[in-house]
Short mmCIF file of C-alpha atoms in Angstrom, two decimals:
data_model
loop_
_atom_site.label_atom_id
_atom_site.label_comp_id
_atom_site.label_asym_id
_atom_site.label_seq_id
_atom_site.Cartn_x
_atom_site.Cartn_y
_atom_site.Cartn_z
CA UNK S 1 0.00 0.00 0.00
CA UNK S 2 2.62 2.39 0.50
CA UNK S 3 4.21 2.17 -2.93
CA UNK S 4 0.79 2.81 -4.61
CA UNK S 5 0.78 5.94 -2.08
CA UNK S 6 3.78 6.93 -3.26
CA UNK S 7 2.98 6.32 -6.67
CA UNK S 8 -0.42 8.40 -6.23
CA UNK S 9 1.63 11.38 -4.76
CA UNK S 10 3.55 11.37 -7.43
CA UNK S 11 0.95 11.46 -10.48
CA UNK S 12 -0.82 14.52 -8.21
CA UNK S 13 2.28 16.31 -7.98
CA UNK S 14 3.02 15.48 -12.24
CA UNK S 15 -0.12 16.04 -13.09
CA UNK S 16 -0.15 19.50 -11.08
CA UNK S 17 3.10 20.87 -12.57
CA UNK S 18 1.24 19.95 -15.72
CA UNK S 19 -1.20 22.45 -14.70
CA UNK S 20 -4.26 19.46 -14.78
CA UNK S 21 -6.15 19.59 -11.48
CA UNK S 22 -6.34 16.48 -9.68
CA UNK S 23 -8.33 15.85 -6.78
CA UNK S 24 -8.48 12.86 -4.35
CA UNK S 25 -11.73 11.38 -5.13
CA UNK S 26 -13.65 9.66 -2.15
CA UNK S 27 -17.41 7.92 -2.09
CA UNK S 28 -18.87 7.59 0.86
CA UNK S 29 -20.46 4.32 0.93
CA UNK S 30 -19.21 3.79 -2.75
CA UNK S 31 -16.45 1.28 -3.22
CA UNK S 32 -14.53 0.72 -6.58
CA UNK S 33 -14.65 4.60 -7.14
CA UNK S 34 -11.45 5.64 -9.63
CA UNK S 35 -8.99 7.28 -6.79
CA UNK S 36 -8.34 10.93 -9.42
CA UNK S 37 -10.30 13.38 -10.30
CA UNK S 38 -8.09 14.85 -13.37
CA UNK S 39 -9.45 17.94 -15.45
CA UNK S 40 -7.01 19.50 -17.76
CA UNK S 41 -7.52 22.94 -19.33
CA UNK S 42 -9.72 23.40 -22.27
CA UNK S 43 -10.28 19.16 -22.59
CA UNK S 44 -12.47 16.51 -20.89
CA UNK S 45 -11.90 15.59 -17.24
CA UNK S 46 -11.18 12.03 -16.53
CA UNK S 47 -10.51 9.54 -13.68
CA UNK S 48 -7.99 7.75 -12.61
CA UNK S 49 -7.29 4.44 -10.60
CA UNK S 50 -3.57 4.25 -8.89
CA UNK S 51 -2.33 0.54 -8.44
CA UNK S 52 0.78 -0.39 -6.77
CA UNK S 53 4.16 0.13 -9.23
CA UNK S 54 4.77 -3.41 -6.80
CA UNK S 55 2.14 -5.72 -9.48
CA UNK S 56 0.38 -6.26 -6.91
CA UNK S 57 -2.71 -4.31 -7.18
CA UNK S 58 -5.04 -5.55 -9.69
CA UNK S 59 -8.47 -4.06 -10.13
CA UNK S 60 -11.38 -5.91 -8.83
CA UNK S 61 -14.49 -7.51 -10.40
CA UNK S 62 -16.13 -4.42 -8.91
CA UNK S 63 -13.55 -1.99 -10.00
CA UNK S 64 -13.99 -3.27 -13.20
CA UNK S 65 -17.72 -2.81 -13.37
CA UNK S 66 -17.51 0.86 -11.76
CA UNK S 67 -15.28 1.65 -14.77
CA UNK S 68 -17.26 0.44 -16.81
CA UNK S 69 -19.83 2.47 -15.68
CA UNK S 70 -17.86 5.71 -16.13
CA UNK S 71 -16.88 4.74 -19.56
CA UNK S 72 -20.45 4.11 -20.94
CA UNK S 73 -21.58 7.66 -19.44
CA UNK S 74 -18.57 9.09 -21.96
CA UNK S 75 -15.77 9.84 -19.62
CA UNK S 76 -12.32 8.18 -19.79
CA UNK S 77 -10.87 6.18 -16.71
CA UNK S 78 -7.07 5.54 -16.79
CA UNK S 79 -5.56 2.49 -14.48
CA UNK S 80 -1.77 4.16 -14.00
CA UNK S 81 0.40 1.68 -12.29
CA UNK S 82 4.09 3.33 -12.63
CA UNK S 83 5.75 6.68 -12.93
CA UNK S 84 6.46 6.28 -16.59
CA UNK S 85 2.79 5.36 -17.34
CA UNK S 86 2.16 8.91 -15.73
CA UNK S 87 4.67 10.73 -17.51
CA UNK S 88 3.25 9.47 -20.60
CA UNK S 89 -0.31 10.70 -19.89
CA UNK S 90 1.45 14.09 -19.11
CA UNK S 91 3.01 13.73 -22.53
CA UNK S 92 0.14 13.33 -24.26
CA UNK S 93 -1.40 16.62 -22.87
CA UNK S 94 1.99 18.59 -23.72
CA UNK S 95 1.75 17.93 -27.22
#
């Protein structure tokens, strides 16, 4: 758990300096909520779900159906499970 904290700390921090506001995204009595909130400027917000850089976190049946969700209403869910695979979403923004 402490590596994907890490990990999540870090994309906030990227994705900041990137100037795309992220926000810690919490459900009360929701679980399998996306852990992001991510809305750069002047494009579509979008979610994302931090697993551990370790392997070890793998998204759950019920993660999988909450994305799911969010996908068929139109918005884009990202599972980011190392630094590089945030870099490259910050990449893709910067260009």
């Amino acid at each position: 758990m402490r590596l994907e904290r890490q990990l999540q700390e870090y994309i906030m921090r990227s994705f900041k300096e990137a100037d795309i506001l992220v926000y810690k995204f919490t459900s009360p009595g929701r679980v399998g909520v996306p852990d992001l909130v991510c809305i750069p400027k002047d494009q579509p917000a979008f979610f994302v779900e931090v697993k551990s850089p370790s392997g070890k976190g793998r998204l759950s049946q019920l993660q999988h159906a909450v994305i799911r969700k969010i996908e068929a209403q139109g918005c884009e869910v990202l599972v980011i499970g190392t630094k590089a695979e945030a870099d490259e979403v910050i990449m893709g923004f910067k260009e």
